[in-house]
Coordinates of C-alpha atoms in Angstrom, one line a residue:
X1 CA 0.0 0.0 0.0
X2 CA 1.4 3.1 -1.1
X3 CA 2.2 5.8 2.1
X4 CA -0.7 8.1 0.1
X5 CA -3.0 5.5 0.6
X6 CA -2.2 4.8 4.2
X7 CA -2.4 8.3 4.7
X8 CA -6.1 8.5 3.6
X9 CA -7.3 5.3 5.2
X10 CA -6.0 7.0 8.5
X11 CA -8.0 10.2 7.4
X12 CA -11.0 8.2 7.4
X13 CA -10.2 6.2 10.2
X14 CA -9.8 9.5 12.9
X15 CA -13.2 11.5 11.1
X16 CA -15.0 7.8 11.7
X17 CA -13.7 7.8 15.4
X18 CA -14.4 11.7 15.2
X19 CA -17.9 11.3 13.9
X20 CA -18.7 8.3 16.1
X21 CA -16.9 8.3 19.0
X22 CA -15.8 4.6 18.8
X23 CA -13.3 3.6 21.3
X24 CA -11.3 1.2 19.1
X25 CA -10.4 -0.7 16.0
X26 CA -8.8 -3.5 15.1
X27 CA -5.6 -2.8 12.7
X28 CA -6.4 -5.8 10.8
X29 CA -9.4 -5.2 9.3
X30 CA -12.9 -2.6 10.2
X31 CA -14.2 -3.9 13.2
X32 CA -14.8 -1.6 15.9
X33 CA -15.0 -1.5 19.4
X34 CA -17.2 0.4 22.0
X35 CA -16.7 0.7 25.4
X36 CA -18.9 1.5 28.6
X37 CA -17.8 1.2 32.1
X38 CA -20.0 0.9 35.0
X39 CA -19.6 0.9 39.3
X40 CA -20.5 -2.2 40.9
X41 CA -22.1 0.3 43.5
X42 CA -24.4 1.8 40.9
X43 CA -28.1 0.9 41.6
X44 CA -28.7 -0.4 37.4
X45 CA -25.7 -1.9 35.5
X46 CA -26.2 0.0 32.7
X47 CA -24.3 1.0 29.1
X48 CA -25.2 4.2 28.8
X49 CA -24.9 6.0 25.5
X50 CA -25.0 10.2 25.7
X51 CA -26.0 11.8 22.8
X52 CA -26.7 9.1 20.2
X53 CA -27.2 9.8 16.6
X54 CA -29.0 7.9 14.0
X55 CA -25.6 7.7 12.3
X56 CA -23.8 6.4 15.7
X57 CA -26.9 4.0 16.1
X58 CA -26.7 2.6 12.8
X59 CA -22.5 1.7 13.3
X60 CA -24.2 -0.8 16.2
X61 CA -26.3 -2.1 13.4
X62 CA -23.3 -3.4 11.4
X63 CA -21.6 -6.5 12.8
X64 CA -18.6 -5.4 12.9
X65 CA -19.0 -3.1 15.7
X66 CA -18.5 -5.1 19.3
X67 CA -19.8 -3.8 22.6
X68 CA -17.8 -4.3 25.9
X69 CA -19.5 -3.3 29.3
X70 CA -17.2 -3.5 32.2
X71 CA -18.5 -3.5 35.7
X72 CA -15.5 -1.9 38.4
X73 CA -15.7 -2.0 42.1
X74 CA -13.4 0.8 43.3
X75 CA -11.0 2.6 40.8
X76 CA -8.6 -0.8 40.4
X77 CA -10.9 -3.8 40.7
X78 CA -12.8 -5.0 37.4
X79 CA -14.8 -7.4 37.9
X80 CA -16.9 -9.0 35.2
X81 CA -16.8 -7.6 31.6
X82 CA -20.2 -8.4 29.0
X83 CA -19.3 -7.9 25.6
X84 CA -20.6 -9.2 22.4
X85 CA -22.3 -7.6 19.0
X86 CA -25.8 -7.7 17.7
X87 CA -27.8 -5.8 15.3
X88 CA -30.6 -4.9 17.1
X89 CA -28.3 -3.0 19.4
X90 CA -28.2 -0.3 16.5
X91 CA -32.0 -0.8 15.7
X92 CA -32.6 -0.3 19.3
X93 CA -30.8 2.7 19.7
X94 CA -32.1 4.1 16.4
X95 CA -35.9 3.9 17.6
X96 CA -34.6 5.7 21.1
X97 CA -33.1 8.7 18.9
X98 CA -36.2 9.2 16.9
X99 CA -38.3 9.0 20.8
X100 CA -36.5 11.5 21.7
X101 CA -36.1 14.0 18.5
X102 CA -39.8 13.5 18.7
X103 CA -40.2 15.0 22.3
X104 CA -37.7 17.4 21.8
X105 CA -35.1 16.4 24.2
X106 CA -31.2 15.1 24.4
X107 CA -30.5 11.5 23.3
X108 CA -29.1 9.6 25.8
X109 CA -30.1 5.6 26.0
X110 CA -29.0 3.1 28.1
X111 CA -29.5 -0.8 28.2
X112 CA -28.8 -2.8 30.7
X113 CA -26.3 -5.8 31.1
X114 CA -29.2 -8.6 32.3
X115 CA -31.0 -7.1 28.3
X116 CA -27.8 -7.1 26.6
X117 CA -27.3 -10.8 28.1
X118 CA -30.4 -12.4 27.8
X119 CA -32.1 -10.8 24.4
X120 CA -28.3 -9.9 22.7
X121 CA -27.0 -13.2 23.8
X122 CA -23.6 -11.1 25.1
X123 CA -21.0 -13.0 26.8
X124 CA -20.3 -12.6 30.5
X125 CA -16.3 -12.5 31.2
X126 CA -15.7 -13.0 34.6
X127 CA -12.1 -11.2 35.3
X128 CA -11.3 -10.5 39.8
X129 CA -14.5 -12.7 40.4
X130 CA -14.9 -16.6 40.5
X131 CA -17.5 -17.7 37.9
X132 CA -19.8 -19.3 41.2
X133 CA -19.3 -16.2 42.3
X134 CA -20.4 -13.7 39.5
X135 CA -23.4 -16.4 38.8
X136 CA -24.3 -16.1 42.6
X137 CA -24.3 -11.8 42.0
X138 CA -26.3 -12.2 38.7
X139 CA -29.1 -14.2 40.6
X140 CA -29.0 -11.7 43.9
X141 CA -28.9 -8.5 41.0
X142 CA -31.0 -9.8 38.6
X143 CA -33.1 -13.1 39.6
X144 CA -32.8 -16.6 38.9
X145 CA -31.7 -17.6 35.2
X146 CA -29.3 -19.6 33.1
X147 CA -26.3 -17.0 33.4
X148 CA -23.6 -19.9 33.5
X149 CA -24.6 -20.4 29.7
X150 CA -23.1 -17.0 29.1
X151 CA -19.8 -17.7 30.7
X152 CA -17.2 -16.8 28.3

């Protein structure tokens, strides 16, 4: 590839991240990564996405674009991380744009790590917590369901 050439893939690379504010990509080929973080001490384990556009909705729409949610307890500790990729993801947040261009008011969505588990099928990646453990939490948080079929 000629350095012109890498030049302008670069171009379009940064006015993608620009544009969409997507955390990551993979030098290998376009897949894209998104991250949200999260407290263990918060009161809903959310991903929360602030001022979504129908253009950043529709990236979540494309395969290629991976969602990671990690869940911290203090500053140091992650915990669990639930990542995986799904279309609906980008037709979910879509619908929530248009809510809220309707009604007049900022876009910010949020979906929750039991929703992204159990209708995204996302992955549950236990990292500073046994899997018993995390499966134990996700019953307590969330109620009693097949989490250890998520285990990554």
């Amino acid at each position: 590839m000629t350095e012109f050439n890498q030049r302008a893939r670069y171009a379009i690379f940064k006015s993608i991240f620009r544009i969409f504010g997507l955390d990551t990509k993979r030098s290998s080929s376009d897949e894209f990564l998104e991250i949200k973080q999260v407290s263990f001490q918060s009161k809903t384990w959310s991903a929360t996405f602030n001022d979504t556009t129908l253009e950043k909705a529709k990236v979540f729409c494309d395969i290629k674009t991976t969602l990671a949610v990690g869940v911290w307890n203090n500053i140091s500790n992650l915990l669990f991380i639930v990542y995986g990729k799904h279309p609906e993801i980008g037709l979910y947040l879509e619908q929530k744009v248009k809510e809220c261009h309707n009604e007049s008011r900022r876009s910010t969505q949020t979906i929750g790590i039991s929703k992204l588990i159990k209708e995204f099928e996302f992955k549950i990646k236990p990292i500073d917590s046994k899997e018993q453990e995390l499966i134990n939490l996700f019953n307590l948080k969330f109620g009693r369901f097949s989490w250890e079929n998520y285990l990554a």
